[in-house]
Amino acid sequence: MSTPTAGWATHPLTPDRFDDFADVVNPNRRATHCWCVAHRLRAADVAELAGRPVDSDASGAREAAMRALCERDVPPGVIAYRDGEPVGWCNIGPRENIPTLATSRLMRPVDDVPVWSIVCVVVRGGHRRQGVTRRLLDGAVTWAASHGAVAVEAHPVDPPGRMDTTMAFVGTRSMFEPLGFEVVGTTDAMASTLPRLVMRRTL
């Protein structure tokens, strides 16, 4: 699936695109990097998918687990491309399939709508402040809709100034509002000492 617009396209993270994903989130290929499985899998799940001992992060268990997730019918997210170059990554999927959300006591659902959730947003180094985030999120929502999603949620913060880069992956309110997301609740979770909101776009 692709959503092209003047050199831009968004594609799901299938096995053949794993290196593109890695170029965005882990260009140095560090084995101990999170590989975006931290929110989707418990340590035991990582070990099971990777076929490694639970404490084997250094041997690439997280990368192996993420590769296994890419083999599933619904991949764990989408990659944004500009002129064929991977420039952004969005971890998105049904909330019920994301353990840290499905079982969270801090980020409880606001109702019984079967939402898809955006876990994180990453823009490749050297490509920030160039419109990547908007294209990436738009493509992610379109992809979710193509899989039957009725609504997409995110849990950003609303900082008074610039966001702490260490927590930038959660996004900001101003990032989501122009794309039709509205605040529908708050959570008890924090990022950079700020409360995380519940923002939703109904499809």
PDB file of C-alpha atoms in Angstrom:
ATOM      1  CA  MET A   1       0.000   0.000   0.000  1.00  0.00           C
ATOM      2  CA  SER A   2       1.267   3.444  -0.869  1.00  0.00           C
ATOM      3  CA  THR A   3      -0.021   6.974  -0.437  1.00  0.00           C
ATOM      4  CA  PRO A   4       2.080   9.024  -2.869  1.00  0.00           C
ATOM      5  CA  THR A   5       1.987  12.807  -2.998  1.00  0.00           C
ATOM      6  CA  ALA A   6       4.615  14.680  -5.033  1.00  0.00           C
ATOM      7  CA  GLY A   7       7.548  12.444  -4.137  1.00  0.00           C
ATOM      8  CA  TRP A   8       6.101  11.216  -0.820  1.00  0.00           C
ATOM      9  CA  ALA A   9       4.882   7.686  -0.126  1.00  0.00           C
ATOM     10  CA  THR A  10       4.002   5.572   2.896  1.00  0.00           C
ATOM     11  CA  HIS A  11       4.416   1.798   3.082  1.00  0.00           C
ATOM     12  CA  PRO A  12       3.809  -0.790   5.806  1.00  0.00           C
ATOM     13  CA  LEU A  13       6.875  -2.318   7.441  1.00  0.00           C
ATOM     14  CA  THR A  14       7.106  -5.637   5.656  1.00  0.00           C
ATOM     15  CA  PRO A  15      10.240  -7.835   5.904  1.00  0.00           C
ATOM     16  CA  ASP A  16      11.690  -6.471   2.665  1.00  0.00           C
ATOM     17  CA  ARG A  17      11.618  -2.941   4.113  1.00  0.00           C
ATOM     18  CA  PHE A  18      13.328  -3.746   7.415  1.00  0.00           C
ATOM     19  CA  ASP A  19      16.615  -2.084   6.468  1.00  0.00           C
ATOM     20  CA  ASP A  20      14.710   1.090   5.585  1.00  0.00           C
ATOM     21  CA  PHE A  21      13.082   1.007   9.022  1.00  0.00           C
ATOM     22  CA  ALA A  22      16.493   0.482  10.641  1.00  0.00           C
ATOM     23  CA  ASP A  23      17.937   3.434   8.729  1.00  0.00           C
ATOM     24  CA  VAL A  24      15.331   5.631  10.419  1.00  0.00           C
ATOM     25  CA  VAL A  25      15.274   4.307  13.990  1.00  0.00           C
ATOM     26  CA  ASN A  26      18.703   2.735  14.429  1.00  0.00           C
ATOM     27  CA  PRO A  27      21.141   3.811  11.707  1.00  0.00           C
ATOM     28  CA  ASN A  28      24.145   2.512  13.670  1.00  0.00           C
ATOM     29  CA  ARG A  29      22.475  -0.901  14.080  1.00  0.00           C
ATOM     30  CA  ARG A  30      23.079  -1.060  17.847  1.00  0.00           C
ATOM     31  CA  ALA A  31      21.985  -4.454  19.157  1.00  0.00           C
ATOM     32  CA  THR A  32      20.822  -2.982  22.482  1.00  0.00           C
ATOM     33  CA  HIS A  33      18.598  -0.344  20.821  1.00  0.00           C
ATOM     34  CA  CYS A  34      14.867  -0.587  21.616  1.00  0.00           C
ATOM     35  CA  TRP A  35      14.008  -1.441  17.960  1.00  0.00           C
ATOM     36  CA  CYS A  36      10.478  -0.189  18.763  1.00  0.00           C
ATOM     37  CA  VAL A  37       9.449  -3.419  20.469  1.00  0.00           C
ATOM     38  CA  ALA A  38       9.467  -2.009  24.011  1.00  0.00           C
ATOM     39  CA  HIS A  39       5.815  -0.934  23.896  1.00  0.00           C
ATOM     40  CA  ARG A  40       4.582  -3.882  21.869  1.00  0.00           C
ATOM     41  CA  LEU A  41       6.197  -6.817  23.641  1.00  0.00           C
ATOM     42  CA  ARG A  42       7.062  -7.936  27.143  1.00  0.00           C
ATOM     43  CA  ALA A  43      10.568  -9.281  27.750  1.00  0.00           C
ATOM     44  CA  ALA A  44       9.283 -12.860  27.620  1.00  0.00           C
ATOM     45  CA  ASP A  45       7.538 -12.154  24.300  1.00  0.00           C
ATOM     46  CA  VAL A  46      10.741 -10.699  22.846  1.00  0.00           C
ATOM     47  CA  ALA A  47      12.633 -13.807  23.869  1.00  0.00           C
ATOM     48  CA  GLU A  48       9.975 -16.122  22.458  1.00  0.00           C
ATOM     49  CA  LEU A  49       9.763 -14.373  19.085  1.00  0.00           C
ATOM     50  CA  ALA A  50      13.526 -14.120  18.815  1.00  0.00           C
ATOM     51  CA  GLY A  51      14.189 -17.640  20.040  1.00  0.00           C
ATOM     52  CA  ARG A  52      16.690 -16.248  22.572  1.00  0.00           C
ATOM     53  CA  PRO A  53      17.087 -16.161  26.365  1.00  0.00           C
ATOM     54  CA  VAL A  54      15.140 -13.362  28.078  1.00  0.00           C
ATOM     55  CA  ASP A  55      18.352 -11.465  28.960  1.00  0.00           C
ATOM     56  CA  SER A  56      19.895 -11.639  25.497  1.00  0.00           C
ATOM     57  CA  ASP A  57      19.363  -8.059  24.251  1.00  0.00           C
ATOM     58  CA  ALA A  58      23.061  -7.741  23.463  1.00  0.00           C
ATOM     59  CA  SER A  59      22.809 -10.578  20.963  1.00  0.00           C
ATOM     60  CA  GLY A  60      20.107  -8.884  18.959  1.00  0.00           C
ATOM     61  CA  ALA A  61      16.941 -10.329  20.508  1.00  0.00           C
ATOM     62  CA  ARG A  62      14.939  -7.125  20.012  1.00  0.00           C
ATOM     63  CA  GLU A  63      15.906  -6.824  16.364  1.00  0.00           C
ATOM     64  CA  ALA A  64      14.989 -10.462  15.783  1.00  0.00           C
ATOM     65  CA  ALA A  65      11.654  -9.955  17.541  1.00  0.00           C
ATOM     66  CA  MET A  66      10.858  -6.900  15.428  1.00  0.00           C
ATOM     67  CA  ARG A  67      11.680  -8.823  12.287  1.00  0.00           C
ATOM     68  CA  ALA A  68       9.223 -11.484  13.433  1.00  0.00           C
ATOM     69  CA  LEU A  69       6.519  -8.852  13.961  1.00  0.00           C
ATOM     70  CA  CYS A  70       7.016  -7.718  10.376  1.00  0.00           C
ATOM     71  CA  GLU A  71       6.028 -11.205   9.203  1.00  0.00           C
ATOM     72  CA  ARG A  72       2.530 -10.882  10.656  1.00  0.00           C
ATOM     73  CA  ASP A  73      -0.580 -10.167   8.610  1.00  0.00           C
ATOM     74  CA  VAL A  74      -0.720  -6.647  10.039  1.00  0.00           C
ATOM     75  CA  PRO A  75       2.813  -5.190  10.268  1.00  0.00           C
ATOM     76  CA  PRO A  76       3.710  -3.048  13.305  1.00  0.00           C
ATOM     77  CA  GLY A  77       3.692   0.287  11.505  1.00  0.00           C
ATOM     78  CA  VAL A  78       4.553   2.314   8.443  1.00  0.00           C
ATOM     79  CA  ILE A  79       7.577   3.993   6.902  1.00  0.00           C
ATOM     80  CA  ALA A  80       7.418   7.348   5.120  1.00  0.00           C
ATOM     81  CA  TYR A  81       9.570   7.896   2.044  1.00  0.00           C
ATOM     82  CA  ARG A  82      10.550  11.073   0.257  1.00  0.00           C
ATOM     83  CA  ASP A  83      11.791  10.547  -3.268  1.00  0.00           C
ATOM     84  CA  GLY A  84      12.431   6.912  -2.414  1.00  0.00           C
ATOM     85  CA  GLU A  85      14.451   7.586   0.754  1.00  0.00           C
ATOM     86  CA  PRO A  86      13.090   6.359   4.117  1.00  0.00           C
ATOM     87  CA  VAL A  87      12.645   9.408   6.347  1.00  0.00           C
ATOM     88  CA  GLY A  88      10.066   8.527   9.009  1.00  0.00           C
ATOM     89  CA  TRP A  89       8.580   5.713  11.061  1.00  0.00           C
ATOM     90  CA  CYS A  90       5.233   5.411  12.859  1.00  0.00           C
ATOM     91  CA  ASN A  91       4.519   2.496  15.196  1.00  0.00           C
ATOM     92  CA  ILE A  92       0.756   1.982  14.920  1.00  0.00           C
ATOM     93  CA  GLY A  93      -1.704  -0.855  15.417  1.00  0.00           C
ATOM     94  CA  PRO A  94      -4.892  -1.977  17.151  1.00  0.00           C
ATOM     95  CA  ARG A  95      -4.739  -0.954  20.799  1.00  0.00           C
ATOM     96  CA  GLU A  96      -5.712  -4.464  21.867  1.00  0.00           C
ATOM     97  CA  ASN A  97      -2.547  -5.790  20.211  1.00  0.00           C
ATOM     98  CA  ILE A  98      -0.232  -3.415  22.095  1.00  0.00           C
ATOM     99  CA  PRO A  99       0.304  -4.883  25.585  1.00  0.00           C
ATOM    100  CA  THR A 100       1.616  -1.726  27.246  1.00  0.00           C
ATOM    101  CA  LEU A 101      -1.608   0.045  26.300  1.00  0.00           C
ATOM    102  CA  ALA A 102      -4.038  -2.839  26.636  1.00  0.00           C
ATOM    103  CA  THR A 103      -2.964  -3.494  30.231  1.00  0.00           C
ATOM    104  CA  SER A 104      -1.943   0.025  31.277  1.00  0.00           C
ATOM    105  CA  ARG A 105      -3.377   1.504  34.459  1.00  0.00           C
ATOM    106  CA  LEU A 106      -2.120   4.950  33.486  1.00  0.00           C
ATOM    107  CA  MET A 107      -3.435   5.096  29.918  1.00  0.00           C
ATOM    108  CA  ARG A 108      -6.881   3.580  30.190  1.00  0.00           C
ATOM    109  CA  PRO A 109      -9.341   3.645  27.257  1.00  0.00           C
ATOM    110  CA  VAL A 110     -11.856   6.478  27.336  1.00  0.00           C
ATOM    111  CA  ASP A 111     -14.643   4.292  25.907  1.00  0.00           C
ATOM    112  CA  ASP A 112     -15.200   0.977  24.151  1.00  0.00           C
ATOM    113  CA  VAL A 113     -14.375   2.152  20.605  1.00  0.00           C
ATOM    114  CA  PRO A 114     -11.900  -0.345  19.073  1.00  0.00           C
ATOM    115  CA  VAL A 115      -9.241   2.252  18.284  1.00  0.00           C
ATOM    116  CA  TRP A 116      -5.883   1.875  16.621  1.00  0.00           C
ATOM    117  CA  SER A 117      -3.096   3.518  18.603  1.00  0.00           C
ATOM    118  CA  ILE A 118       0.002   5.413  17.549  1.00  0.00           C
ATOM    119  CA  VAL A 119       2.805   4.298  19.851  1.00  0.00           C
ATOM    120  CA  CYS A 120       5.622   6.465  18.574  1.00  0.00           C
ATOM    121  CA  VAL A 121       6.691   8.750  15.759  1.00  0.00           C
ATOM    122  CA  VAL A 122      10.301   8.976  14.599  1.00  0.00           C
ATOM    123  CA  VAL A 123      11.797  11.275  11.980  1.00  0.00           C
ATOM    124  CA  ARG A 124      15.170  10.308  10.582  1.00  0.00           C
ATOM    125  CA  GLY A 125      18.112  12.452  11.607  1.00  0.00           C
ATOM    126  CA  GLY A 126      18.815  15.173   9.071  1.00  0.00           C
ATOM    127  CA  HIS A 127      15.191  15.317   7.929  1.00  0.00           C
ATOM    128  CA  ARG A 128      13.485  17.052  10.834  1.00  0.00           C
ATOM    129  CA  ARG A 129      11.474  20.256  10.344  1.00  0.00           C
ATOM    130  CA  GLN A 130      10.911  19.379   6.695  1.00  0.00           C
ATOM    131  CA  GLY A 131       7.274  18.281   6.804  1.00  0.00           C
ATOM    132  CA  VAL A 132       8.004  14.601   7.375  1.00  0.00           C
ATOM    133  CA  THR A 133       5.797  14.193  10.443  1.00  0.00           C
ATOM    134  CA  ARG A 134       2.634  15.413   8.742  1.00  0.00           C
ATOM    135  CA  ARG A 135       3.135  13.129   5.737  1.00  0.00           C
ATOM    136  CA  LEU A 136       4.018  10.218   7.994  1.00  0.00           C
ATOM    137  CA  LEU A 137       0.963  10.572  10.233  1.00  0.00           C
ATOM    138  CA  ASP A 138      -1.355  11.113   7.299  1.00  0.00           C
ATOM    139  CA  GLY A 139      -0.036   7.932   5.696  1.00  0.00           C
ATOM    140  CA  ALA A 140      -0.332   6.021   8.975  1.00  0.00           C
ATOM    141  CA  VAL A 141      -3.981   7.003   9.395  1.00  0.00           C
ATOM    142  CA  THR A 142      -4.757   6.104   5.787  1.00  0.00           C
ATOM    143  CA  TRP A 143      -3.114   2.722   6.252  1.00  0.00           C
ATOM    144  CA  ALA A 144      -5.053   2.056   9.463  1.00  0.00           C
ATOM    145  CA  ALA A 145      -8.294   2.937   7.693  1.00  0.00           C
ATOM    146  CA  SER A 146      -7.450   0.493   4.899  1.00  0.00           C
ATOM    147  CA  HIS A 147      -7.356  -2.242   7.558  1.00  0.00           C
ATOM    148  CA  GLY A 148     -10.771  -1.348   8.921  1.00  0.00           C
ATOM    149  CA  ALA A 149      -9.816   1.030  11.731  1.00  0.00           C
ATOM    150  CA  VAL A 150     -12.747   3.201  12.817  1.00  0.00           C
ATOM    151  CA  ALA A 151     -10.619   5.613  14.840  1.00  0.00           C
ATOM    152  CA  VAL A 152      -6.956   6.320  15.529  1.00  0.00           C
ATOM    153  CA  GLU A 153      -5.635   7.591  18.854  1.00  0.00           C
ATOM    154  CA  ALA A 154      -2.374   9.124  20.019  1.00  0.00           C
ATOM    155  CA  HIS A 155      -1.111  10.101  23.463  1.00  0.00           C
ATOM    156  CA  PRO A 156       0.932  13.273  22.991  1.00  0.00           C
ATOM    157  CA  VAL A 157       1.753  16.105  25.359  1.00  0.00           C
ATOM    158  CA  ASP A 158       1.030  19.814  25.093  1.00  0.00           C
ATOM    159  CA  PRO A 159       4.313  21.552  25.961  1.00  0.00           C
ATOM    160  CA  PRO A 160       4.463  25.324  26.484  1.00  0.00           C
ATOM    161  CA  GLY A 161       7.612  25.427  24.391  1.00  0.00           C
ATOM    162  CA  ARG A 162       9.898  22.982  22.663  1.00  0.00           C
ATOM    163  CA  MET A 163       9.564  19.296  23.455  1.00  0.00           C
ATOM    164  CA  ASP A 164      12.374  17.457  25.231  1.00  0.00           C
ATOM    165  CA  THR A 165      14.001  15.487  22.410  1.00  0.00           C
ATOM    166  CA  THR A 166      14.362  12.379  24.579  1.00  0.00           C
ATOM    167  CA  MET A 167      10.573  12.064  24.710  1.00  0.00           C
ATOM    168  CA  ALA A 168       9.740  13.521  21.311  1.00  0.00           C
ATOM    169  CA  PHE A 169       8.514  10.144  20.074  1.00  0.00           C
ATOM    170  CA  VAL A 170       5.179  10.651  21.895  1.00  0.00           C
ATOM    171  CA  GLY A 171       4.404  13.738  19.816  1.00  0.00           C
ATOM    172  CA  THR A 172       2.715  17.004  20.694  1.00  0.00           C
ATOM    173  CA  ARG A 173      -0.834  18.277  20.540  1.00  0.00           C
ATOM    174  CA  SER A 174       0.064  20.781  17.826  1.00  0.00           C
ATOM    175  CA  MET A 175       1.436  17.924  15.720  1.00  0.00           C
ATOM    176  CA  PHE A 176      -1.861  16.042  15.656  1.00  0.00           C
ATOM    177  CA  GLU A 177      -4.504  18.799  15.602  1.00  0.00           C
ATOM    178  CA  PRO A 178      -3.923  19.873  11.978  1.00  0.00           C
ATOM    179  CA  LEU A 179      -4.595  16.271  10.926  1.00  0.00           C
ATOM    180  CA  GLY A 180      -8.039  16.172  12.513  1.00  0.00           C
ATOM    181  CA  PHE A 181      -7.179  14.713  15.908  1.00  0.00           C
ATOM    182  CA  GLU A 182      -9.155  16.076  18.862  1.00  0.00           C
ATOM    183  CA  VAL A 183      -8.537  15.822  22.595  1.00  0.00           C
ATOM    184  CA  VAL A 184     -11.024  13.310  24.014  1.00  0.00           C
ATOM    185  CA  GLY A 185      -9.452  12.721  27.417  1.00  0.00           C
ATOM    186  CA  THR A 186      -6.344  12.714  29.554  1.00  0.00           C
ATOM    187  CA  THR A 187      -4.196   9.980  31.039  1.00  0.00           C
ATOM    188  CA  ASP A 188      -2.281   9.520  34.261  1.00  0.00           C
ATOM    189  CA  ALA A 189       0.905   8.961  32.266  1.00  0.00           C
ATOM    190  CA  MET A 190       3.620  11.606  31.992  1.00  0.00           C
ATOM    191  CA  ALA A 191       6.317  12.481  29.463  1.00  0.00           C
ATOM    192  CA  SER A 192       8.895  15.157  30.202  1.00  0.00           C
ATOM    193  CA  THR A 193       6.900  15.967  33.390  1.00  0.00           C
ATOM    194  CA  LEU A 194       3.833  16.729  31.234  1.00  0.00           C
ATOM    195  CA  PRO A 195       0.551  14.779  31.275  1.00  0.00           C
ATOM    196  CA  ARG A 196      -0.148  12.750  28.167  1.00  0.00           C
ATOM    197  CA  LEU A 197      -3.436  13.495  26.437  1.00  0.00           C
ATOM    198  CA  VAL A 198      -5.770  11.206  24.544  1.00  0.00           C
ATOM    199  CA  MET A 199      -6.273  12.540  21.021  1.00  0.00           C
ATOM    200  CA  ARG A 200      -8.494  10.806  18.520  1.00  0.00           C
ATOM    201  CA  ARG A 201      -9.340  11.016  14.854  1.00  0.00           C
ATOM    202  CA  THR A 202     -12.563   9.277  13.896  1.00  0.00           C
ATOM    203  CA  LEU A 203     -12.450   7.736  10.425  1.00  0.00           C
TER     204      LEU A 203
END
